mmCIF file with all atom_site columns, C-alpha atoms in Angstrom:
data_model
loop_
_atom_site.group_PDB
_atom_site.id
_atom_site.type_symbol
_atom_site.label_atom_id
_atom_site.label_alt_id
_atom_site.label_comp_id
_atom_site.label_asym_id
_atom_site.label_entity_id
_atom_site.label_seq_id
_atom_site.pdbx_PDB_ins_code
_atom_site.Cartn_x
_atom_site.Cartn_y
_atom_site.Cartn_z
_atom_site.occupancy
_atom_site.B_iso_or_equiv
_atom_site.pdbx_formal_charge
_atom_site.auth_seq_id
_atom_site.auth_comp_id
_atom_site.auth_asym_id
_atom_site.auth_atom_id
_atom_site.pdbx_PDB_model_num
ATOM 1   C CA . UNK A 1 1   ? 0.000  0.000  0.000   1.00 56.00 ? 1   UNK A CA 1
ATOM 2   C CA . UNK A 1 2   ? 1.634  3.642  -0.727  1.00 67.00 ? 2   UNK A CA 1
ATOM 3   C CA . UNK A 1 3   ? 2.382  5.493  2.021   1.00 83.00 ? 3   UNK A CA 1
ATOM 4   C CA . UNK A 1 4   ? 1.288  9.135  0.936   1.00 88.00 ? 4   UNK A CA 1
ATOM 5   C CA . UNK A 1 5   ? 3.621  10.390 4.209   1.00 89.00 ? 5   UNK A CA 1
ATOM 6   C CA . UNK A 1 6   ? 6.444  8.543  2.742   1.00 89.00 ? 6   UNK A CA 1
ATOM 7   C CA . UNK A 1 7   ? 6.099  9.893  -0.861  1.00 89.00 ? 7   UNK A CA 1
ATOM 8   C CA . UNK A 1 8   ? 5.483  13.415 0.098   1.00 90.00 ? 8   UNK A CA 1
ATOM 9   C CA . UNK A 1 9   ? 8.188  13.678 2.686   1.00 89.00 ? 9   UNK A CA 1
ATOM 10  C CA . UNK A 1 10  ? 10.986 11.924 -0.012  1.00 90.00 ? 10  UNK A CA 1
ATOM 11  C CA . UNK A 1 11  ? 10.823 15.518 -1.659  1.00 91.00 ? 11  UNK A CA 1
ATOM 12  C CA . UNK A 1 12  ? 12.031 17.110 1.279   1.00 91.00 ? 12  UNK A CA 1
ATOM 13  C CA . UNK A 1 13  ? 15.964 15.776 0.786   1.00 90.00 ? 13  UNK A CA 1
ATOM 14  C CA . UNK A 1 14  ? 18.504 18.644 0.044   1.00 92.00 ? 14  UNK A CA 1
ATOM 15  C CA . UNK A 1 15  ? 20.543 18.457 -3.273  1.00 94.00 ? 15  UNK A CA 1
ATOM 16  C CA . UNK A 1 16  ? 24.152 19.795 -3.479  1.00 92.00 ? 16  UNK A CA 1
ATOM 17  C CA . UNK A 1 17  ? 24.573 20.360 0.539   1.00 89.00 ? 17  UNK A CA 1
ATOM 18  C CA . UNK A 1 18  ? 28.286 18.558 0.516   1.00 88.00 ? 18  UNK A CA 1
ATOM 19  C CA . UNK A 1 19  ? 29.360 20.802 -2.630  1.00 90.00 ? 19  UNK A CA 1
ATOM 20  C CA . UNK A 1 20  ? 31.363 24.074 -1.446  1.00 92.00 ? 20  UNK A CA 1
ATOM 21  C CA . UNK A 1 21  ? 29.998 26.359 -4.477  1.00 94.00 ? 21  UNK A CA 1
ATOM 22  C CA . UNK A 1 22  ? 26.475 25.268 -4.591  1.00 94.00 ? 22  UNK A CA 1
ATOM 23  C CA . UNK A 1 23  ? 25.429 24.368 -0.880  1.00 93.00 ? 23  UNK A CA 1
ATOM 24  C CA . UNK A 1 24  ? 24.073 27.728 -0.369  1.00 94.00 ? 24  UNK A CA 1
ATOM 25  C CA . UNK A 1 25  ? 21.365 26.982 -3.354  1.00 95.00 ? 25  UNK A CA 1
ATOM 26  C CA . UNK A 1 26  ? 18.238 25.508 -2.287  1.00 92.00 ? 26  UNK A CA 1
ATOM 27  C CA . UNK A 1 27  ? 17.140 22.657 -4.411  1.00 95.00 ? 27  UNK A CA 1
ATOM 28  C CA . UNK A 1 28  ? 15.244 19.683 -3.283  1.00 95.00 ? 28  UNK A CA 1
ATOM 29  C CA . UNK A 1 29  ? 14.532 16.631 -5.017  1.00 95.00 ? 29  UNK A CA 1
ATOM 30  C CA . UNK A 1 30  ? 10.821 17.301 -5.652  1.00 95.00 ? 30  UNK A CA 1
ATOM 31  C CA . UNK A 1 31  ? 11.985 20.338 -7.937  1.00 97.00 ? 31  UNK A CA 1
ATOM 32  C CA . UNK A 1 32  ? 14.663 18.535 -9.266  1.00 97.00 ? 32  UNK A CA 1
ATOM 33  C CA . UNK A 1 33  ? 12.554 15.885 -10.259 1.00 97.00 ? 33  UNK A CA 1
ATOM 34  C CA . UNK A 1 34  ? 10.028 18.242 -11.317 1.00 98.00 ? 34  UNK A CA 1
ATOM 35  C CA . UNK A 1 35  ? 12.477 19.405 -13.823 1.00 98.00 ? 35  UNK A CA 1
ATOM 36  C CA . UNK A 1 36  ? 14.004 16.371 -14.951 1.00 98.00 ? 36  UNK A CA 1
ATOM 37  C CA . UNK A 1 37  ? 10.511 15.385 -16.245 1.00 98.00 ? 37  UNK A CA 1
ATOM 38  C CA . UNK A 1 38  ? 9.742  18.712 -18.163 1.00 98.00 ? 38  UNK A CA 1
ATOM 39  C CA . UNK A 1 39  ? 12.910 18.572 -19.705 1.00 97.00 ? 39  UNK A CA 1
ATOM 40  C CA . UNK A 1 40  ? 12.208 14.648 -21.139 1.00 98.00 ? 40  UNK A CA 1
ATOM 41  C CA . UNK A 1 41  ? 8.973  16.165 -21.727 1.00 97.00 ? 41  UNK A CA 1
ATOM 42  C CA . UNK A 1 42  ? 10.244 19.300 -24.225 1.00 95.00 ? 42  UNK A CA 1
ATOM 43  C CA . UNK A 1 43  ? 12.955 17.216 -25.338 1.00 96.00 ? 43  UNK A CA 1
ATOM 44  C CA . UNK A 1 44  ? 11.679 13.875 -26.219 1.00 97.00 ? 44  UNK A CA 1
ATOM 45  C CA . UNK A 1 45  ? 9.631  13.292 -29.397 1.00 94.00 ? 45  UNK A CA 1
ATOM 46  C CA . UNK A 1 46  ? 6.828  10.783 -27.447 1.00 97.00 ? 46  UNK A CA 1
ATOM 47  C CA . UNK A 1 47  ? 8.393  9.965  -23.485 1.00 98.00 ? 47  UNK A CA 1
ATOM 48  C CA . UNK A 1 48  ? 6.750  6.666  -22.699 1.00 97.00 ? 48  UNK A CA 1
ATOM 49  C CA . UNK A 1 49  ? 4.517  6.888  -18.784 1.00 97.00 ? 49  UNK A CA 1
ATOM 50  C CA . UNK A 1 50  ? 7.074  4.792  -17.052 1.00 97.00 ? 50  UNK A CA 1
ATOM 51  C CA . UNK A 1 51  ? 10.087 7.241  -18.309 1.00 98.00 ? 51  UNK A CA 1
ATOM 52  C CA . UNK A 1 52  ? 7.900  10.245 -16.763 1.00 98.00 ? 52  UNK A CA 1
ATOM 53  C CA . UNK A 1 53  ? 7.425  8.271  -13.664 1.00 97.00 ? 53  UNK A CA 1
ATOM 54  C CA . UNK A 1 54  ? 10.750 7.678  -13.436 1.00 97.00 ? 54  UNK A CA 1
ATOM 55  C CA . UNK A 1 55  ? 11.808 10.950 -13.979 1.00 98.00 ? 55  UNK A CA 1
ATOM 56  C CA . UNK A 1 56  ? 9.157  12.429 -11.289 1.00 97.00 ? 56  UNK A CA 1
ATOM 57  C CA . UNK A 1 57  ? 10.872 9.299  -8.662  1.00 96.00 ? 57  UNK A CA 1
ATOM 58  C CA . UNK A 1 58  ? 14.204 8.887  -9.417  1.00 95.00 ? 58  UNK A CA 1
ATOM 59  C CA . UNK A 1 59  ? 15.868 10.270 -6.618  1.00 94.00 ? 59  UNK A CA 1
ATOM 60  C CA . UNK A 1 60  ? 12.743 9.238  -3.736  1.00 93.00 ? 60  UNK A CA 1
ATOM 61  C CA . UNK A 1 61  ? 15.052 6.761  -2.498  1.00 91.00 ? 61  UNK A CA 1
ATOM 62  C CA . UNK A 1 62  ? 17.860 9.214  -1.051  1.00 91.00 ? 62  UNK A CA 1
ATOM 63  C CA . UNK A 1 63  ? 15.016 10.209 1.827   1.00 89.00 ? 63  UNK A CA 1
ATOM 64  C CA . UNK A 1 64  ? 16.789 7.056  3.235   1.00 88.00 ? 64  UNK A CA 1
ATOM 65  C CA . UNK A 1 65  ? 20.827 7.551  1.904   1.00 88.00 ? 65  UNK A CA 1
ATOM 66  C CA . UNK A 1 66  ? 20.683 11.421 1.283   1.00 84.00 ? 66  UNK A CA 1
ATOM 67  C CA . UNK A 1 67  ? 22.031 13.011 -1.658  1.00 86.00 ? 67  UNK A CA 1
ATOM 68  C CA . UNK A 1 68  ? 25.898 11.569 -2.228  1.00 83.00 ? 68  UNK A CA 1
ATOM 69  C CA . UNK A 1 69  ? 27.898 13.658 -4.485  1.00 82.00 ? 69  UNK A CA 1
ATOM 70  C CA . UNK A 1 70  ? 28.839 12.320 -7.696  1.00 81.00 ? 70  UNK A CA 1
ATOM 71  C CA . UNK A 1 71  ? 32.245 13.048 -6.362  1.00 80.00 ? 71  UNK A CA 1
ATOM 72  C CA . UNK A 1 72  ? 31.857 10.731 -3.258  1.00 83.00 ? 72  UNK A CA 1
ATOM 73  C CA . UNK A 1 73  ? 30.522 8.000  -5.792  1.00 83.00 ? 73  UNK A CA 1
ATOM 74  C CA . UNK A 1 74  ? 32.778 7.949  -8.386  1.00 84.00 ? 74  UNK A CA 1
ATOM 75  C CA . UNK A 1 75  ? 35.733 7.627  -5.848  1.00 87.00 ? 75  UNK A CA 1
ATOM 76  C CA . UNK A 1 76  ? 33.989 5.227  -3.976  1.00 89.00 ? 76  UNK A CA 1
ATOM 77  C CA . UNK A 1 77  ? 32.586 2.744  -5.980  1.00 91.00 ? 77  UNK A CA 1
ATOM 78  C CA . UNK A 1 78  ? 31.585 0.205  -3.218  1.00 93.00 ? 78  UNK A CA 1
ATOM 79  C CA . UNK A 1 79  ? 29.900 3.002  -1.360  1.00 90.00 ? 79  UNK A CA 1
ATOM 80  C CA . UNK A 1 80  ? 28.101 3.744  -4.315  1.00 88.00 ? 80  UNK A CA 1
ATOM 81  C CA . UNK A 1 81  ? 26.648 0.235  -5.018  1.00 93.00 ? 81  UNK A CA 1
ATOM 82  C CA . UNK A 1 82  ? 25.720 0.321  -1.527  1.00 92.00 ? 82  UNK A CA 1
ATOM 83  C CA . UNK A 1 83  ? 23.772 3.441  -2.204  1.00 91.00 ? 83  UNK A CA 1
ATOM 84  C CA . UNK A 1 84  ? 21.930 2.534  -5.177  1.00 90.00 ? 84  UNK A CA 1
ATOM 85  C CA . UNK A 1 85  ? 20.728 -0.784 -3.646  1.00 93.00 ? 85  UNK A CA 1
ATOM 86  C CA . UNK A 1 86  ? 19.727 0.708  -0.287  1.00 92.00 ? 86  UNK A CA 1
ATOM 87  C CA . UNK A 1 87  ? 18.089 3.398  -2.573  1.00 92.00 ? 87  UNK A CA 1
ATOM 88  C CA . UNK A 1 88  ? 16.255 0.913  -5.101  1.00 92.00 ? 88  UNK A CA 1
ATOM 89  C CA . UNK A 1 89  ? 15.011 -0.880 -2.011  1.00 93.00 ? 89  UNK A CA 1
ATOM 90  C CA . UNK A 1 90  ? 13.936 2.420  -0.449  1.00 92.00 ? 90  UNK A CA 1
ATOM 91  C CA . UNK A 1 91  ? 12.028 3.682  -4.046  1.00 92.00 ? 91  UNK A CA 1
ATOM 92  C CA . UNK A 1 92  ? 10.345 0.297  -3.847  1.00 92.00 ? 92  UNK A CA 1
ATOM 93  C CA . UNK A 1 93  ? 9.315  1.004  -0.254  1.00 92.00 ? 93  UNK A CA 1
ATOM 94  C CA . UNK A 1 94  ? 7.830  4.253  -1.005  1.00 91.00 ? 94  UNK A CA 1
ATOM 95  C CA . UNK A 1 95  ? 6.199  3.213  -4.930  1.00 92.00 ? 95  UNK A CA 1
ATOM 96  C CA . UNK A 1 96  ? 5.569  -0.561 -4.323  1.00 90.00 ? 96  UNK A CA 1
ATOM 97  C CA . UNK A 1 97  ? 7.489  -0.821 -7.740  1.00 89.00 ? 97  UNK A CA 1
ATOM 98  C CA . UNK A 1 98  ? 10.149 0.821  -10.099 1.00 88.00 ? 98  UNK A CA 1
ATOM 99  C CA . UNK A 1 99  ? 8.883  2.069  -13.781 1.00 90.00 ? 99  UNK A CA 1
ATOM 100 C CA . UNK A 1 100 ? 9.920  -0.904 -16.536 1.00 93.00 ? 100 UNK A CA 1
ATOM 101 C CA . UNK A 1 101 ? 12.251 1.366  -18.550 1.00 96.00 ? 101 UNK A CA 1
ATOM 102 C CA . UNK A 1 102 ? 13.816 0.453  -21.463 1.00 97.00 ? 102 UNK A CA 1
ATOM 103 C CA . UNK A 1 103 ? 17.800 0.753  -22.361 1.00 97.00 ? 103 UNK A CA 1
ATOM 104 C CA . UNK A 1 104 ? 17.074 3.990  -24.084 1.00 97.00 ? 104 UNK A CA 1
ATOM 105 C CA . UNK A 1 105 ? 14.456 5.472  -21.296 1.00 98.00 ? 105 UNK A CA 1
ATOM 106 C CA . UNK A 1 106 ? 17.186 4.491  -19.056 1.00 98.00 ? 106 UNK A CA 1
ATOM 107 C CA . UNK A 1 107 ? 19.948 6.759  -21.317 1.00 98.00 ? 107 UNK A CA 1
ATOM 108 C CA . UNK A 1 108 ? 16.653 9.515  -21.162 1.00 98.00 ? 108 UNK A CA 1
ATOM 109 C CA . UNK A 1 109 ? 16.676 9.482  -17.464 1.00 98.00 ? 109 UNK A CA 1
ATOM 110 C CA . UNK A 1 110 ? 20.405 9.946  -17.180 1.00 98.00 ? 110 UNK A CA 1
ATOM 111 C CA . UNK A 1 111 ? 20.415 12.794 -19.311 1.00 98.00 ? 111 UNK A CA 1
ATOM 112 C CA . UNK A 1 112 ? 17.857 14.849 -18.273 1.00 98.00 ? 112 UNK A CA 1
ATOM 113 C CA . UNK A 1 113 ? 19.154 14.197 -15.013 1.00 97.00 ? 113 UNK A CA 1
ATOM 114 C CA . UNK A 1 114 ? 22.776 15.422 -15.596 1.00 96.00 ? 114 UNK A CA 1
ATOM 115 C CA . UNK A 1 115 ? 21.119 18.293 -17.960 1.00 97.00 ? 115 UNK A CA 1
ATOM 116 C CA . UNK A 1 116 ? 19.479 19.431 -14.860 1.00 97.00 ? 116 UNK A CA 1
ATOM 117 C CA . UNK A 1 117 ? 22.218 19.327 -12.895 1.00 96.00 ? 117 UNK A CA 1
ATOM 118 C CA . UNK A 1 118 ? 24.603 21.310 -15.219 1.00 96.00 ? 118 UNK A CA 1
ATOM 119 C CA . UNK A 1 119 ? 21.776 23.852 -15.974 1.00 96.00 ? 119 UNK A CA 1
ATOM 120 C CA . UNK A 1 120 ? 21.544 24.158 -12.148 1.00 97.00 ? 120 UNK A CA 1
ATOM 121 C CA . UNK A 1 121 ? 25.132 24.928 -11.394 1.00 96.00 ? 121 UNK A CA 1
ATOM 122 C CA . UNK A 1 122 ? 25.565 26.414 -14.504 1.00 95.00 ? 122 UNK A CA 1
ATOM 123 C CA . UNK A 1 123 ? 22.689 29.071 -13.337 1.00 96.00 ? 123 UNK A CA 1
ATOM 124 C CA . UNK A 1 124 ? 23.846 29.246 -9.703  1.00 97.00 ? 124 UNK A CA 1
ATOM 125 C CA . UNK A 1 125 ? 27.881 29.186 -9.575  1.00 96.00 ? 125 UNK A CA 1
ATOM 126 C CA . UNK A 1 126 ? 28.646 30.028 -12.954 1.00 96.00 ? 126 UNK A CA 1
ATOM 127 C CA . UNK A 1 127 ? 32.292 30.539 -11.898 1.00 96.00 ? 127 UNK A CA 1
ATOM 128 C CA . UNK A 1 128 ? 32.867 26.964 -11.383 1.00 96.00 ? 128 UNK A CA 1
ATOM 129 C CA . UNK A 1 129 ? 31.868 25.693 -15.047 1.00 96.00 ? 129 UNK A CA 1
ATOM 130 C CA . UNK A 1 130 ? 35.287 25.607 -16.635 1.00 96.00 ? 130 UNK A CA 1
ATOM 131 C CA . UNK A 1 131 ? 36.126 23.356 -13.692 1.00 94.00 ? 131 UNK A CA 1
ATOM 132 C CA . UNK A 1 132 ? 35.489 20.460 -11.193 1.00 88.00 ? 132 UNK A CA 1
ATOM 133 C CA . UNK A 1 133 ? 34.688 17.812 -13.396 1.00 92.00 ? 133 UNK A CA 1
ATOM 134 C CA . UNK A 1 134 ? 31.534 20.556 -15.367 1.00 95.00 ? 134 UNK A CA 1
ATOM 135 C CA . UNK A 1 135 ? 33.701 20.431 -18.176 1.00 96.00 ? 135 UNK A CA 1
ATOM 136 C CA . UNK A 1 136 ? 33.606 16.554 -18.473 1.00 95.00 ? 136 UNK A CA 1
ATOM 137 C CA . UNK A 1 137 ? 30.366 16.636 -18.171 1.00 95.00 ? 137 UNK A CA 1
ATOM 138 C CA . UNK A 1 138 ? 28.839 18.845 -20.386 1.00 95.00 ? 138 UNK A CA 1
ATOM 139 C CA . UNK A 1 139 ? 30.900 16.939 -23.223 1.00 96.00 ? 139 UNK A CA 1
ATOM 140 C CA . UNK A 1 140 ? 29.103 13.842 -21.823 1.00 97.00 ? 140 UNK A CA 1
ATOM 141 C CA . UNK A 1 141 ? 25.593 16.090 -22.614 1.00 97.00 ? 141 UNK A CA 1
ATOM 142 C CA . UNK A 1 142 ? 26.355 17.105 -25.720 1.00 96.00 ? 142 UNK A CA 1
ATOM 143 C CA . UNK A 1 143 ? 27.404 13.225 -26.908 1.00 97.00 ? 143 UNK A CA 1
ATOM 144 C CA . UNK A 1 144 ? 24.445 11.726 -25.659 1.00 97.00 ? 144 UNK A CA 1
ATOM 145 C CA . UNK A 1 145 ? 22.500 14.414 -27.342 1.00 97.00 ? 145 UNK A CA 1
ATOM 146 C CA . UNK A 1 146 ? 23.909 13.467 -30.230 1.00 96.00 ? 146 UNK A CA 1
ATOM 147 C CA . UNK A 1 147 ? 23.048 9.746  -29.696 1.00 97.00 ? 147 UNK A CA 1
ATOM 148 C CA . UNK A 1 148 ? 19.196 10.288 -28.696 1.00 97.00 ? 148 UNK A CA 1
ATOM 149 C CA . UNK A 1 149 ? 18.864 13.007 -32.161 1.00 95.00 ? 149 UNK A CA 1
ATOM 150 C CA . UNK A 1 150 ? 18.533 16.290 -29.103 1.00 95.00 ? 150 UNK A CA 1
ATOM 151 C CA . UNK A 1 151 ? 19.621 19.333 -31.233 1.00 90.00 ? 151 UNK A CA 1
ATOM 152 C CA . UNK A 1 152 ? 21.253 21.437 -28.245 1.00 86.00 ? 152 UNK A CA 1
ATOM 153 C CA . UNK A 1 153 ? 20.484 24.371 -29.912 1.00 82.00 ? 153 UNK A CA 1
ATOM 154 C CA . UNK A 1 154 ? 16.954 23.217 -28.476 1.00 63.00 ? 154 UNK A CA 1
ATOM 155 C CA . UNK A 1 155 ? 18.286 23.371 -25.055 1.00 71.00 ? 155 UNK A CA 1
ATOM 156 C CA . UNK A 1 156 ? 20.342 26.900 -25.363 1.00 60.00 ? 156 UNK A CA 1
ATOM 157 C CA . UNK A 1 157 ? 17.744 29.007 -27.369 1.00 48.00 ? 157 UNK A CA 1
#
C-alpha cells in the first residue's frame, strides 16, 4: 500500500549540501525531479509513462541515503553500489514498484538528469563551469544528445 507520508516527505531531501559552491542553493529533489521530467517532456519526441514516472521518482530513495555527491561516488565505488541498492530498495518502499524502462528510457533518465544538474550549477555558480569535473560533463551532454537526435540548440535558445 503507498504510504502518501512517505512519498510526500521523499521531496524534502537537500541536493548539493556537501558541494562548497552550490550548498548555499536551495534545491530539493521534488523540484529537481520536477524538472528532470519537463525537460524529457520538451525534449523527447513521445516519453513513454514509465520514463515520466521515473523521472518524477528517481531520486525518492535518497530520503533514506541522502544526496551523495557524484564526487563521493565515483571515488567510492563500493559506497556507491551500496547506495543505489539501499536506494532501489527504499524507491520500492515508497512506490511498491520501479517504472519498466527500457535501455534507451534508461539513457533519457540519465540525461535529463545530468542536464538538470549542469543547468543548475551552470545558473547558480557560474564561476565553477570551466572546472570540477563541469567540463567533463557537459561533453558527456552534448554526446548523448547526439546519440538520442537532441539538437542542443533546443536546449540553449
Amino acid at each position: 500500500m503507498t504510504n502518501l507520508n512517505s512519498i510526500f516527505r521523499a521531496g524534502f531531501v537537500r541536493r548539493w549540501h556537501s558541494d562548497p559552491d552550490l550548498c548555499h542553493t536551495v534545491d530539493r529533489i521534488d523540484g529537481h525531479s520536477a524538472r528532470v521530467a519537463r525537460i524529457i517532456l520538451a525534449l523527447h519526441p513521445s516519453p513513454s509513462v514509465a520514463l515520466i514516472r521515473a523521472a518524477l521518482t528517481h531520486d525518492d530513495g535518497e530520503s533514506v541515503t541522502g544526496d551523495m555527491s557524484a564526487v563521493c561516488k565515483h571515488g567510492n565505488p563500493e559506497l556507491a553500489e551500496m547506495l543505489a541498492g539501499t536506494e532501489h530498495a527504499a524507491r520500492r518502499a515508497i512506490w511498491g514498484h520501479e517504472p519498466d524502462l527500457s535501455d534507451r528510457d534508461r539513457i533519457w533518465l540519465k540525461f535529463a538528469d545530468r542536464l538538470d544538474a549542469y543547468m543548475w550549477a551552470a545558473h547558480h555558480a557560474p564561476h565553477i563551469m570551466g572546472r570540477d569535473g563541469w567540463p567533463e560533463l557537459l561533453a558527456w551532454i552534448n554526446e548523448t544528445a547526439d546519440v538520442l537526435g537532441v539538437d542542443m540548440k533546443d536546449i540553449t535558445t
